[in-house]
Coordinates of C-alpha atoms in Angstrom, one line a residue:
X9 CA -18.7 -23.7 -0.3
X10 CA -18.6 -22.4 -4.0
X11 CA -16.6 -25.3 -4.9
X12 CA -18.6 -28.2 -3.5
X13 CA -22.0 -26.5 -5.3
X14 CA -20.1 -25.7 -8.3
X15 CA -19.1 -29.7 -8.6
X16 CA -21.8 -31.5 -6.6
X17 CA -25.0 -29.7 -7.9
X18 CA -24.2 -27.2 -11.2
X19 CA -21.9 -29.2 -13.5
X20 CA -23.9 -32.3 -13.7
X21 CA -26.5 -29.5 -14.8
X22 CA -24.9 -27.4 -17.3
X23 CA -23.3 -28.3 -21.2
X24 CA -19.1 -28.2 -21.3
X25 CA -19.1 -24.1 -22.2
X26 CA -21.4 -22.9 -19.4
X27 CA -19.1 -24.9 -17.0
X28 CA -16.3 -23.5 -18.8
X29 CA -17.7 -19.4 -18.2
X30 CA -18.4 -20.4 -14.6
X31 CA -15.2 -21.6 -14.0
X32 CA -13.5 -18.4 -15.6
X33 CA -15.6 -15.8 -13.6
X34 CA -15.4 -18.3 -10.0
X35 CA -12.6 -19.4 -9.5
X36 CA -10.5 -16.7 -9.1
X37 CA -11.5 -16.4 -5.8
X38 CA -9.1 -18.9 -4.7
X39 CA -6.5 -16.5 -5.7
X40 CA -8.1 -14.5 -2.7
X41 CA -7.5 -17.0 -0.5
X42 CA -4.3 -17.5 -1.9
X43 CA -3.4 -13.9 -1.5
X44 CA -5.1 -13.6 2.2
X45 CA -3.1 -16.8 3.3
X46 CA 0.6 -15.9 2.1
X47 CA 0.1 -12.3 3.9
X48 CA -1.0 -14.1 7.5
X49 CA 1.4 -16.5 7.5
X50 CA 4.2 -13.5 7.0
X51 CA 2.4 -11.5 9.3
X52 CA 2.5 -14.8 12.2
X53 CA 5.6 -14.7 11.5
X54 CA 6.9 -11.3 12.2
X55 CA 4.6 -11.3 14.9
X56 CA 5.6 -14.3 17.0
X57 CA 9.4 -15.6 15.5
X58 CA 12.3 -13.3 17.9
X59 CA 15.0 -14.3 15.7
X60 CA 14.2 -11.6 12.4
X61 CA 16.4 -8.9 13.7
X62 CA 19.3 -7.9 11.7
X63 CA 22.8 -7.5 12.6
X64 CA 24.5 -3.9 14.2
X65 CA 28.1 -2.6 13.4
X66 CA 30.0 -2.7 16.5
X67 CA 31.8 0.6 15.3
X68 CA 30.2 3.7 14.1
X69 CA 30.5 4.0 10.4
X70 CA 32.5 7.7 9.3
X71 CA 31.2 7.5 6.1
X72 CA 29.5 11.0 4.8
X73 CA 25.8 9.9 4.0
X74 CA 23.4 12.4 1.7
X75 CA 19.7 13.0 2.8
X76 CA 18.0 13.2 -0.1
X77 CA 14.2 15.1 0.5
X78 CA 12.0 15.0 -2.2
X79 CA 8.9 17.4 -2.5
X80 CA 6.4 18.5 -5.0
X81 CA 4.5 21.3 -3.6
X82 CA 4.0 19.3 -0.6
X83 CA 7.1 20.8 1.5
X84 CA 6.6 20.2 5.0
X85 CA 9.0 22.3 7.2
X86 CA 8.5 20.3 10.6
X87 CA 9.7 17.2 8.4
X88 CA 12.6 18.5 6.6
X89 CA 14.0 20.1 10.0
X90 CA 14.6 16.7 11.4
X91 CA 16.4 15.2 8.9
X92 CA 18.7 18.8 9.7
X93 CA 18.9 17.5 13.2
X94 CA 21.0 14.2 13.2
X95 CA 23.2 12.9 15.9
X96 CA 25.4 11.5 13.0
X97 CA 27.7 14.4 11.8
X98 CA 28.8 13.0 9.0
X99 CA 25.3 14.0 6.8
X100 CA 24.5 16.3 4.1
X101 CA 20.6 17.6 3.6
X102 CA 19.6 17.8 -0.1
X103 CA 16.3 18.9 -1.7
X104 CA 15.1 17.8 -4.5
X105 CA 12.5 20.5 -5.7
X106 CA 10.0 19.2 -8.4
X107 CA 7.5 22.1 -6.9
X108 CA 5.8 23.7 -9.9
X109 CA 4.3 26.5 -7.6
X110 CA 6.4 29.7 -7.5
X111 CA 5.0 29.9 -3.7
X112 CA 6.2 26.8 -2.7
X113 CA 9.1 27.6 -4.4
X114 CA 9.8 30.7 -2.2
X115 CA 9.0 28.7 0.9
X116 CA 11.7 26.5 0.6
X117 CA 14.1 29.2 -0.4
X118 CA 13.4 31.1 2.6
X119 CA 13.7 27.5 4.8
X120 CA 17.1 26.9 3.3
X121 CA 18.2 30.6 4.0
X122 CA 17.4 30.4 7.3
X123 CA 18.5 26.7 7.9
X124 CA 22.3 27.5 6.6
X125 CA 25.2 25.8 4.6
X126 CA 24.5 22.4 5.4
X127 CA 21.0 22.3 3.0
X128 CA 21.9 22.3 -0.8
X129 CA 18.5 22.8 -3.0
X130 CA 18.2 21.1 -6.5
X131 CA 16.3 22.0 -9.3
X132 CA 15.8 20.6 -12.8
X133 CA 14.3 22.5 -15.7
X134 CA 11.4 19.5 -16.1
X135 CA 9.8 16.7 -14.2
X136 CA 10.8 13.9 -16.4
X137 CA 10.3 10.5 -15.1
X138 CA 8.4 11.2 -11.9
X139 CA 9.6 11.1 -8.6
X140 CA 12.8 8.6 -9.9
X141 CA 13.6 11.0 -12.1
X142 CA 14.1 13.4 -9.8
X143 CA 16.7 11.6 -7.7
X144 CA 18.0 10.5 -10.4
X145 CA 18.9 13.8 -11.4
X146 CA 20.4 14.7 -7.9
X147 CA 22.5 11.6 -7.9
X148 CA 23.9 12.5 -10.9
X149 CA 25.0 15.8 -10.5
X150 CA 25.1 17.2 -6.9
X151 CA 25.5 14.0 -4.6
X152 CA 29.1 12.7 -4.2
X153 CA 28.4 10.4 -1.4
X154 CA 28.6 6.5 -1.7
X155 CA 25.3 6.3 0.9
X156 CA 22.1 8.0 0.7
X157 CA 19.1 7.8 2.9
X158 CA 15.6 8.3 1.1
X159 CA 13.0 10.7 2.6
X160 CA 9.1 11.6 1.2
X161 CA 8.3 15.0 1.9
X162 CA 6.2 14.1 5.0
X163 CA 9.2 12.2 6.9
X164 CA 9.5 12.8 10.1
X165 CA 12.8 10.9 11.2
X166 CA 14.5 10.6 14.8
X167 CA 17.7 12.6 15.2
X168 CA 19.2 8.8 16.2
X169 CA 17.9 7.3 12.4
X170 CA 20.8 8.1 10.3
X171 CA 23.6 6.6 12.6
X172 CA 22.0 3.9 13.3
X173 CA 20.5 3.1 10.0
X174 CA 24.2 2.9 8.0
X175 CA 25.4 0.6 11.0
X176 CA 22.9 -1.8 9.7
X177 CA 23.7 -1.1 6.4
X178 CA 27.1 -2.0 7.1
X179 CA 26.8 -4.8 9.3
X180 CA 24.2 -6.6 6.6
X181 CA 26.4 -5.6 3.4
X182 CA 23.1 -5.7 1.4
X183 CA 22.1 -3.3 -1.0
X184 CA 20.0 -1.5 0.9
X185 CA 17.9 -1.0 4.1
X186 CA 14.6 -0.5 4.0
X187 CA 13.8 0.9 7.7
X188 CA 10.4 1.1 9.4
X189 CA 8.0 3.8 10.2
X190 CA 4.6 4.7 11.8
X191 CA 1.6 6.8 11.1
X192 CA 2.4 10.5 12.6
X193 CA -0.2 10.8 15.0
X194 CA -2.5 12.4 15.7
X195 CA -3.6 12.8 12.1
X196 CA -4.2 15.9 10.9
X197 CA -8.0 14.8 10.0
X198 CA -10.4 12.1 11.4
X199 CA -9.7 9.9 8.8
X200 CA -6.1 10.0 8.8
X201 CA -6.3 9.6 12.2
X202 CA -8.6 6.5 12.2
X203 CA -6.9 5.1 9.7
X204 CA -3.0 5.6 10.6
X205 CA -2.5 2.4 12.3
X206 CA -2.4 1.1 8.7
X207 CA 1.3 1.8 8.8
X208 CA 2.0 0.5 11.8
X209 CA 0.6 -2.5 10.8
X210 CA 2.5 -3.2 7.5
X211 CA 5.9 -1.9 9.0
X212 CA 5.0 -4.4 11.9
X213 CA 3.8 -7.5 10.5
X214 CA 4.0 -7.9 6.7
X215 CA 7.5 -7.1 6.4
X216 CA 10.2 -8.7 9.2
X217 CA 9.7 -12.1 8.3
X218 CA 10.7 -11.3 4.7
X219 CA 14.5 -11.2 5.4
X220 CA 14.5 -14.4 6.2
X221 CA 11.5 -16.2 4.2
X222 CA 11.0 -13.8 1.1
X223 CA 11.4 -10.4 -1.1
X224 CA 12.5 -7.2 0.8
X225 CA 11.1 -4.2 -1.4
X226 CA 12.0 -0.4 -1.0
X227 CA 9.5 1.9 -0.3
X228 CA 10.7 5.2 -1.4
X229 CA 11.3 6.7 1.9
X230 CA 12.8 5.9 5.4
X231 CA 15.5 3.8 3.4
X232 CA 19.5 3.5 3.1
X233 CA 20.8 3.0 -0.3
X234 CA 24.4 1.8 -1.1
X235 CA 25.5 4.1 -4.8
X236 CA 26.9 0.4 -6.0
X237 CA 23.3 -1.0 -5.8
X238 CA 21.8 2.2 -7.7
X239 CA 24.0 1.8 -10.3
X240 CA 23.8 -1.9 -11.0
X241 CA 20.2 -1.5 -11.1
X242 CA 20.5 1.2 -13.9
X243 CA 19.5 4.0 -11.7
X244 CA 16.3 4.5 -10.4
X245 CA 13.8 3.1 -12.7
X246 CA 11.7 6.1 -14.2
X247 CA 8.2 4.5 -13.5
X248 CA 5.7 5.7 -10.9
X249 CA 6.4 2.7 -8.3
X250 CA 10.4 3.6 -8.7
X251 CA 10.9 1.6 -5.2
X252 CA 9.1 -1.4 -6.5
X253 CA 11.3 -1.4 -9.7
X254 CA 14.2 -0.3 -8.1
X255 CA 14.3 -3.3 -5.4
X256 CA 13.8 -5.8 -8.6
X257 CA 16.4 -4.3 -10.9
X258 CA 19.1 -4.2 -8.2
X259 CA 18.3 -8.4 -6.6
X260 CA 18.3 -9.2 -10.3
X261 CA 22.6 -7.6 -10.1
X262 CA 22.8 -9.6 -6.8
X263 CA 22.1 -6.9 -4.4
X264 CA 19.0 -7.8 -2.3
X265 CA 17.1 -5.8 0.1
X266 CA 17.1 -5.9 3.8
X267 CA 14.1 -4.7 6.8
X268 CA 15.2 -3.4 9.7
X269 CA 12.3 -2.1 12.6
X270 CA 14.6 -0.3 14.4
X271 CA 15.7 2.5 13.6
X272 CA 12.0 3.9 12.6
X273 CA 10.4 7.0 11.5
X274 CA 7.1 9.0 10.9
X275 CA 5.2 9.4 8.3
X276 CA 1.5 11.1 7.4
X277 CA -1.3 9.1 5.8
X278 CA -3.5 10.6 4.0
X279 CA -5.5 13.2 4.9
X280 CA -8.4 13.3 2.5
X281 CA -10.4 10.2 1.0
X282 CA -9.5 12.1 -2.7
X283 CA -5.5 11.7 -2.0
X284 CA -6.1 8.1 -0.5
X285 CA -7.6 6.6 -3.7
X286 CA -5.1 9.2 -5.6
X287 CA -2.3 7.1 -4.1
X288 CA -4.3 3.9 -4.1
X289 CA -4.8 4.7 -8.0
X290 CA -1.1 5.2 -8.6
X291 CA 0.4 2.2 -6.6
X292 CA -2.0 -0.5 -8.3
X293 CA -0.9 1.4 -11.9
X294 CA 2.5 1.4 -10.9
X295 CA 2.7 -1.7 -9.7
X296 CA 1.3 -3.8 -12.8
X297 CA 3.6 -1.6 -15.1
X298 CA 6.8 -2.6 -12.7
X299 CA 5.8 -6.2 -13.0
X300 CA 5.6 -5.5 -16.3
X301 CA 8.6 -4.0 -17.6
X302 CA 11.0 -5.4 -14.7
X303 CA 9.4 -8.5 -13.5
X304 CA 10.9 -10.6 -16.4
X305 CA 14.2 -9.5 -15.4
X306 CA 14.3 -10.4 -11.9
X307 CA 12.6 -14.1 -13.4
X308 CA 15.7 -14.7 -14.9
X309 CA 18.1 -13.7 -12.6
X310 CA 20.2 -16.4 -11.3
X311 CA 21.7 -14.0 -8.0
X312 CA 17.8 -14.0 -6.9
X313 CA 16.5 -17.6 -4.9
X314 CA 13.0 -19.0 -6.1
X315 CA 11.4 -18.3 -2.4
X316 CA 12.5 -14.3 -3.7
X317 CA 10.8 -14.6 -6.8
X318 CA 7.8 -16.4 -5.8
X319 CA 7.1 -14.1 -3.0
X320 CA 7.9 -10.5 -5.1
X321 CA 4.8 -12.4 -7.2
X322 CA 2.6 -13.1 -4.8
X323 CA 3.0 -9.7 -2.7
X324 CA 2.9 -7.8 -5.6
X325 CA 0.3 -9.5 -8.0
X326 CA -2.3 -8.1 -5.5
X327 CA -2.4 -5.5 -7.9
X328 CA -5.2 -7.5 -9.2
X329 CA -7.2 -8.3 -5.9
X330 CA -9.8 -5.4 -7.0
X331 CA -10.4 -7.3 -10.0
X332 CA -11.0 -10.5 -8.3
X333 CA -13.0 -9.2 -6.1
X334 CA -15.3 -7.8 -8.4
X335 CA -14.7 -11.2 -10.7
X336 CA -16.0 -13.4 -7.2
X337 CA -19.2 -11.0 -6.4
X338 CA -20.1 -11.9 -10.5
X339 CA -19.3 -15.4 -9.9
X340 CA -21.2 -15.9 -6.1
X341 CA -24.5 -14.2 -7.4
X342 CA -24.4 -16.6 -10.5
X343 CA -23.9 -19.4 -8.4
X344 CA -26.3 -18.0 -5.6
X345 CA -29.2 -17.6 -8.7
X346 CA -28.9 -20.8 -10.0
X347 CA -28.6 -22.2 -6.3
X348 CA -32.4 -21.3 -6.2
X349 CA -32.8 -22.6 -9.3
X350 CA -31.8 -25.8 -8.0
X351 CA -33.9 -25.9 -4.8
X352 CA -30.7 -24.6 -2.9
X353 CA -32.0 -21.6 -1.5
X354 CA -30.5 -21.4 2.0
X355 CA -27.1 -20.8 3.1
X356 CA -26.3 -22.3 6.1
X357 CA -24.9 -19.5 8.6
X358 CA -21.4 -21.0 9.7
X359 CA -20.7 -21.4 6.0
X360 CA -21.6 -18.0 4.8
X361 CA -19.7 -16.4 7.9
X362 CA -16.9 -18.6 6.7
X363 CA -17.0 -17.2 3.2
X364 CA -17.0 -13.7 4.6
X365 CA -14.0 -13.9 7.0
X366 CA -12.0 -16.1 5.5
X367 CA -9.9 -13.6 2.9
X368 CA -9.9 -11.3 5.6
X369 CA -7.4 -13.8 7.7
X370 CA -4.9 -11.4 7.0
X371 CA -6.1 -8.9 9.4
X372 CA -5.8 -11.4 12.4
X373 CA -2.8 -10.5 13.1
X374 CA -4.5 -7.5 14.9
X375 CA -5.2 -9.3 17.7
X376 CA -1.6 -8.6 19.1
X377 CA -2.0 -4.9 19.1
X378 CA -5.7 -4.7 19.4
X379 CA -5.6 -5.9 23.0
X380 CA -3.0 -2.8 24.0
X381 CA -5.5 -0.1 22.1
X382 CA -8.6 -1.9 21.2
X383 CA -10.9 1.1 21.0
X384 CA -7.9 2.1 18.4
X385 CA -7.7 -1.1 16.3
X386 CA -11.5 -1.6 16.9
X387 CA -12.4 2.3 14.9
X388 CA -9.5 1.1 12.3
X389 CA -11.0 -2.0 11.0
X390 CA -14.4 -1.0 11.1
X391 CA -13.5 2.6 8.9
X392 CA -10.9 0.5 7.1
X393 CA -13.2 -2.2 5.9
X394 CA -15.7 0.3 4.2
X395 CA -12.7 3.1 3.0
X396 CA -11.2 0.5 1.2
X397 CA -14.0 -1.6 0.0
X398 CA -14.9 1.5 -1.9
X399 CA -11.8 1.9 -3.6
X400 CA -12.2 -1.4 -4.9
X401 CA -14.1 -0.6 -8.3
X402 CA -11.8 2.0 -9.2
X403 CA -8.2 0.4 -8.4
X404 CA -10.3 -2.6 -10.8
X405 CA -10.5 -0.5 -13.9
X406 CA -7.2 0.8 -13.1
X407 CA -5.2 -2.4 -13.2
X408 CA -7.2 -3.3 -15.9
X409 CA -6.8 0.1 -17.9
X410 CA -3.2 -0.3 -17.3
X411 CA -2.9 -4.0 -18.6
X412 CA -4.6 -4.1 -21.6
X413 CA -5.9 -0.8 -22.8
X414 CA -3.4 2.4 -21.9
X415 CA -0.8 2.0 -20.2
X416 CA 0.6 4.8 -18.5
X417 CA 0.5 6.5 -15.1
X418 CA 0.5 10.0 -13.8
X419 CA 2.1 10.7 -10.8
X420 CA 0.4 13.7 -8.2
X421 CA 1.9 13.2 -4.6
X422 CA 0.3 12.4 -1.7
X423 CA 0.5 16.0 0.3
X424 CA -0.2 18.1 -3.3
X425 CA -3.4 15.6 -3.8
X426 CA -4.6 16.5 -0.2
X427 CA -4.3 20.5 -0.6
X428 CA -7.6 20.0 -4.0
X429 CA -11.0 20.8 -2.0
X430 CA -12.7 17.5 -1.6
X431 CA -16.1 17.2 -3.2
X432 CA -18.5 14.6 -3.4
X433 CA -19.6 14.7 -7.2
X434 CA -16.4 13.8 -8.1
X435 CA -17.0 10.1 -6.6
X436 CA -20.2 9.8 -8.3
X437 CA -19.4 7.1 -10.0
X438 CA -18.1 4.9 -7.5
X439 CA -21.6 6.1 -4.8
X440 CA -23.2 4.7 -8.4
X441 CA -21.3 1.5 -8.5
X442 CA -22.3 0.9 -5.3
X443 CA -25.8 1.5 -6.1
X444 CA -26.4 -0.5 -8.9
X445 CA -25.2 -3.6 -6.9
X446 CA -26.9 -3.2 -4.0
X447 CA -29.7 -2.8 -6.8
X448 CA -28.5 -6.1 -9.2
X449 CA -28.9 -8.4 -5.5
X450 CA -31.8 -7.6 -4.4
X451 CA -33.7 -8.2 -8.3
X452 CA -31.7 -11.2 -8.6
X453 CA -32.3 -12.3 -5.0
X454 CA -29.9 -15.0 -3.7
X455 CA -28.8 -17.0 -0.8
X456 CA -25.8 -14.5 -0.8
X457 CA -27.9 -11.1 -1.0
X458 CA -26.5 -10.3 2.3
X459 CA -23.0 -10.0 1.5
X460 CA -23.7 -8.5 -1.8
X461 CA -25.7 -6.2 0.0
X462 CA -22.9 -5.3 3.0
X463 CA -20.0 -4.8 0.3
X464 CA -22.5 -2.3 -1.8
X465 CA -23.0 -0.3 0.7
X466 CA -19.6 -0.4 1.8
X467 CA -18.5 1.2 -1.9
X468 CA -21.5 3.7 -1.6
X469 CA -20.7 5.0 1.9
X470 CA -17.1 5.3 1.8
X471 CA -16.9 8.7 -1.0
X472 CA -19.3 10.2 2.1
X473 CA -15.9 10.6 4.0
X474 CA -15.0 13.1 1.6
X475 CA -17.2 15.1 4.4
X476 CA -16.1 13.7 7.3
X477 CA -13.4 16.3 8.3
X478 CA -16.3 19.0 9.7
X479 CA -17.5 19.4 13.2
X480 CA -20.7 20.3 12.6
X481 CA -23.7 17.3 12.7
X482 CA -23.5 16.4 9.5
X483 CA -19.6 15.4 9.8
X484 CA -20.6 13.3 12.8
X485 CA -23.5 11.7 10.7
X486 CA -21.1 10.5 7.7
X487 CA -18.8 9.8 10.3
X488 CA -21.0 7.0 12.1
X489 CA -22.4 6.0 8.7
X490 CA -19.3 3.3 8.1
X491 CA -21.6 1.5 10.8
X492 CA -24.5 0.8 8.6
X493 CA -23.1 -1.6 6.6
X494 CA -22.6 -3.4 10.1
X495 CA -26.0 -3.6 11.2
X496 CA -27.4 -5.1 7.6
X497 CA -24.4 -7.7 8.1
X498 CA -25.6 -8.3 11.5
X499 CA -29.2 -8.3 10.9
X500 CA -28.7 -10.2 7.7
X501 CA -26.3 -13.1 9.7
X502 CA -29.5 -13.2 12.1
X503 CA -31.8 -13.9 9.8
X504 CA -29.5 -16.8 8.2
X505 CA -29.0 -18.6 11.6

């Protein structure tokens, strides 16, 4: 739609530099499209092609595998006991404390006393290169074994993961597995709880159809490292997103990746709206520093195929989708004003329907599960839509911070973020973002107020589930409010037709 008004009715209007800003601030929401289109067809893919599963070792691997649990005050004693309870004998729990606490501290020491010989606890005198560091330091001093299985501090894994995870590991001969996992349910809040099958749906459908047809990242947790592959790739890179950097550095030595669904494990989203965009925060940080530093690298690397390359790029460049977004709300209410300006004043309905679900074709691939649970997958796109249209303008400044003005990331784990009080004031600036557009659309006024309208609120109503957790009647209120943005979009398509 943009494209056809942009050539048919505004250039024929405007002198060469005008054309020229336009261009710059619109059409970068191709690269939306882009983006949404190389997600759904991976995500058709996994869903519909049978033939991504990996191979099995006939024979039980003997090999003596390390469990290596990291945790930063965020110890979590129902998830550290079943990596204790393996089928396959041949394991060795390890903790890797970076807990500045003195109580969490204590806690752990009074879980390993209890738990016995099998749990060895490491400690280093800093917290030197984040989470990365961490391992890095276990690695090198108390782990002996050639295979290690990576666990977060909220894992929850199967006592049949470990024996089954190294016979893929051994049948593939890759580097390393990355294995799948699922939201623990139920949450431990409402929103963790609406917003779990989030997991479930990356492990599910953005990831199988990359051993065949693209880039197999690690993800920090639920995975099966070979030592060979950590060393060639230098160790764990000491940057925030250490899987990220460690999945490039080691296909750049020739030792690629590999998904397996089955065997799977548990994991715990968020529970707060503060530790969502926390983590939100770090990944797009970490991410454009990884491309950064390590992206080059893998470029150059002759063991890694061009479909690799091309599709670590295009996953991970979505670092920058906040800023596009932002960049293609500027650009449509330019367009829209000088639409009117140029006796354009209506949008046809199909069209701007078309504009609004078409970057959002990734999230088709919902259909499959949302038939099984669809009062489920029906709460998770509606609470998913606003929660994450409101992280929008901060991930924006962060990947724009990061690129050009300081970079640098801090590094606060999920579980640690969740245990600071959530208040309100300290999203004020993103309820004012909000604001202000809502307020900029309706003085410009435009053919596409509506959806300028819809994503405003969207920013402004998602810091209000910083209250969502009580039971009282105002919990229930801020709860329903991710609705309201429904009924303007609604309302407004109405209207339009």
């Amino acid at each position: 739609m943009n494209a056809w008004f942009f050539l048919a009715i505004v250039v024929p209007k405007l002198s060469t530099p005008s054309v020229l800003v336009l261009s710059a601030v619109q059409l970068p929401w191709m690269l939306i499209w882009l983006w949404g289109l190389h997600g759904f067809l991976h995500q058709v893919v996994s869903a519909f092609d049978p033939v991504l599963s990996l191979p099995v070792a006939r024979a039980c691997s003997a090999k003596p595998v390390a469990i290596l649990y990291t945790t930063c005050d965020d110890f979590d004693a129902y998830a550290c006991r079943s990596l204790l309870l393996q089928d396959f004998r041949h394991t060795r729990l390890i903790i890797c404390d970076d807990s500045t606490e003195q109580s969490s501290r204590d806690r752990i020491d009074e879980w390993v006393r209890v738990a016995g010989a099998k749990v060895v606890i490491v400690r280093r005198n800093n917290r030197q290169g984040f989470k990365a560091g961490n391992l890095n330091f276990a690695l090198s001093t108390v782990v002996h074994e050639d295979i290690f299985v990576l666990c977060d501090a909220d894992q929850v894994l199967p006592p049949s993961f470990v024996g089954k995870a190294i016979q893929v590991l051994e049948a593939s001969g890759v580097g390393f597995v990355q294995c799948g996992n699922a939201a623990r349910s139920p949450g431990a809040t409402w929103l963790s709880e609406a917003l779990g099958p989030a997991v479930d749906i990356f492990y599910q459908f953005a990831l199988p159809s990359r051993n065949r047809y693209g880039f197999v990242s690690c993800f920090g947790h639920a995975a099966i490292v070979r030592r060979d592959a950590w060393q060639a790739a230098g160790r764990f890179p000491e940057v925030v997103t250490e899987d990220l950097a460690f999945a490039m550095m080691a296909l750049a030595q020739g030792y690629q990746g590999r998904f397996s669904a089955n065997p799977s494990g548990e994991e715990s989203f968020p529970q707060t709206y503060s530790a969502l965009k926390q983590k939100y925060i770090r990944i797009v940080a970490g991410t454009v520093e990884s491309l950064r530093r390590y992206g080059p690298t893998l470029l150059r690397s002759p063991r890694a195929s061009w479909v690799e390359k091309l599709d670590a790029f295009l996953t991970f460049s979505t670092c920058y989708l906040p800023v596009i977004i932002l960049m293609s709300v500027a650009g449509g209410m330019v367009f829209s004003h000088l639409a009117g300006g140029s006796g354009y004043v209506k949008v046809q309905g199909w069209l701007l329907a078309l504009y609004l679900v078409g970057p959002q074709t990734p999230i088709l691939a919902l259909l499959k599960r949302a038939f099984a649970e669809p009062k489920r997958y029906l709460r998770f796109v509606v609470v998913a839509s606003v929660v994450y249209s409101s992280l929008v303008p901060s991930l924006a400044w962060t990947a724009i911070r990061q690129t050009f003005l300081s970079p640098g990331c801090s590094f606060v784990p999920t579980g640690a973020a969740a245990k600071v009080p959530e208040r309100l004031l300290s999203h004020a600036r993103t309820i004012a973002a909000g604001l202000m557009l809502i307020g900029f659309a309706a003085v410009v006024g435009s053919p596409v107020l509506v959806p300028t309208v819809v994503f405003g609120l969207m920013i402004a109503i998602g810091p209000l589930q910083t209250l969502s957790a009580g039971v009282t009647a105002s919990g229930s209120l801020v709860r329903w409010s991710v609705l309201v943005p429904y009924a303007v979009l609604v309302s407004g398509l109405l209207m339009e037709w």
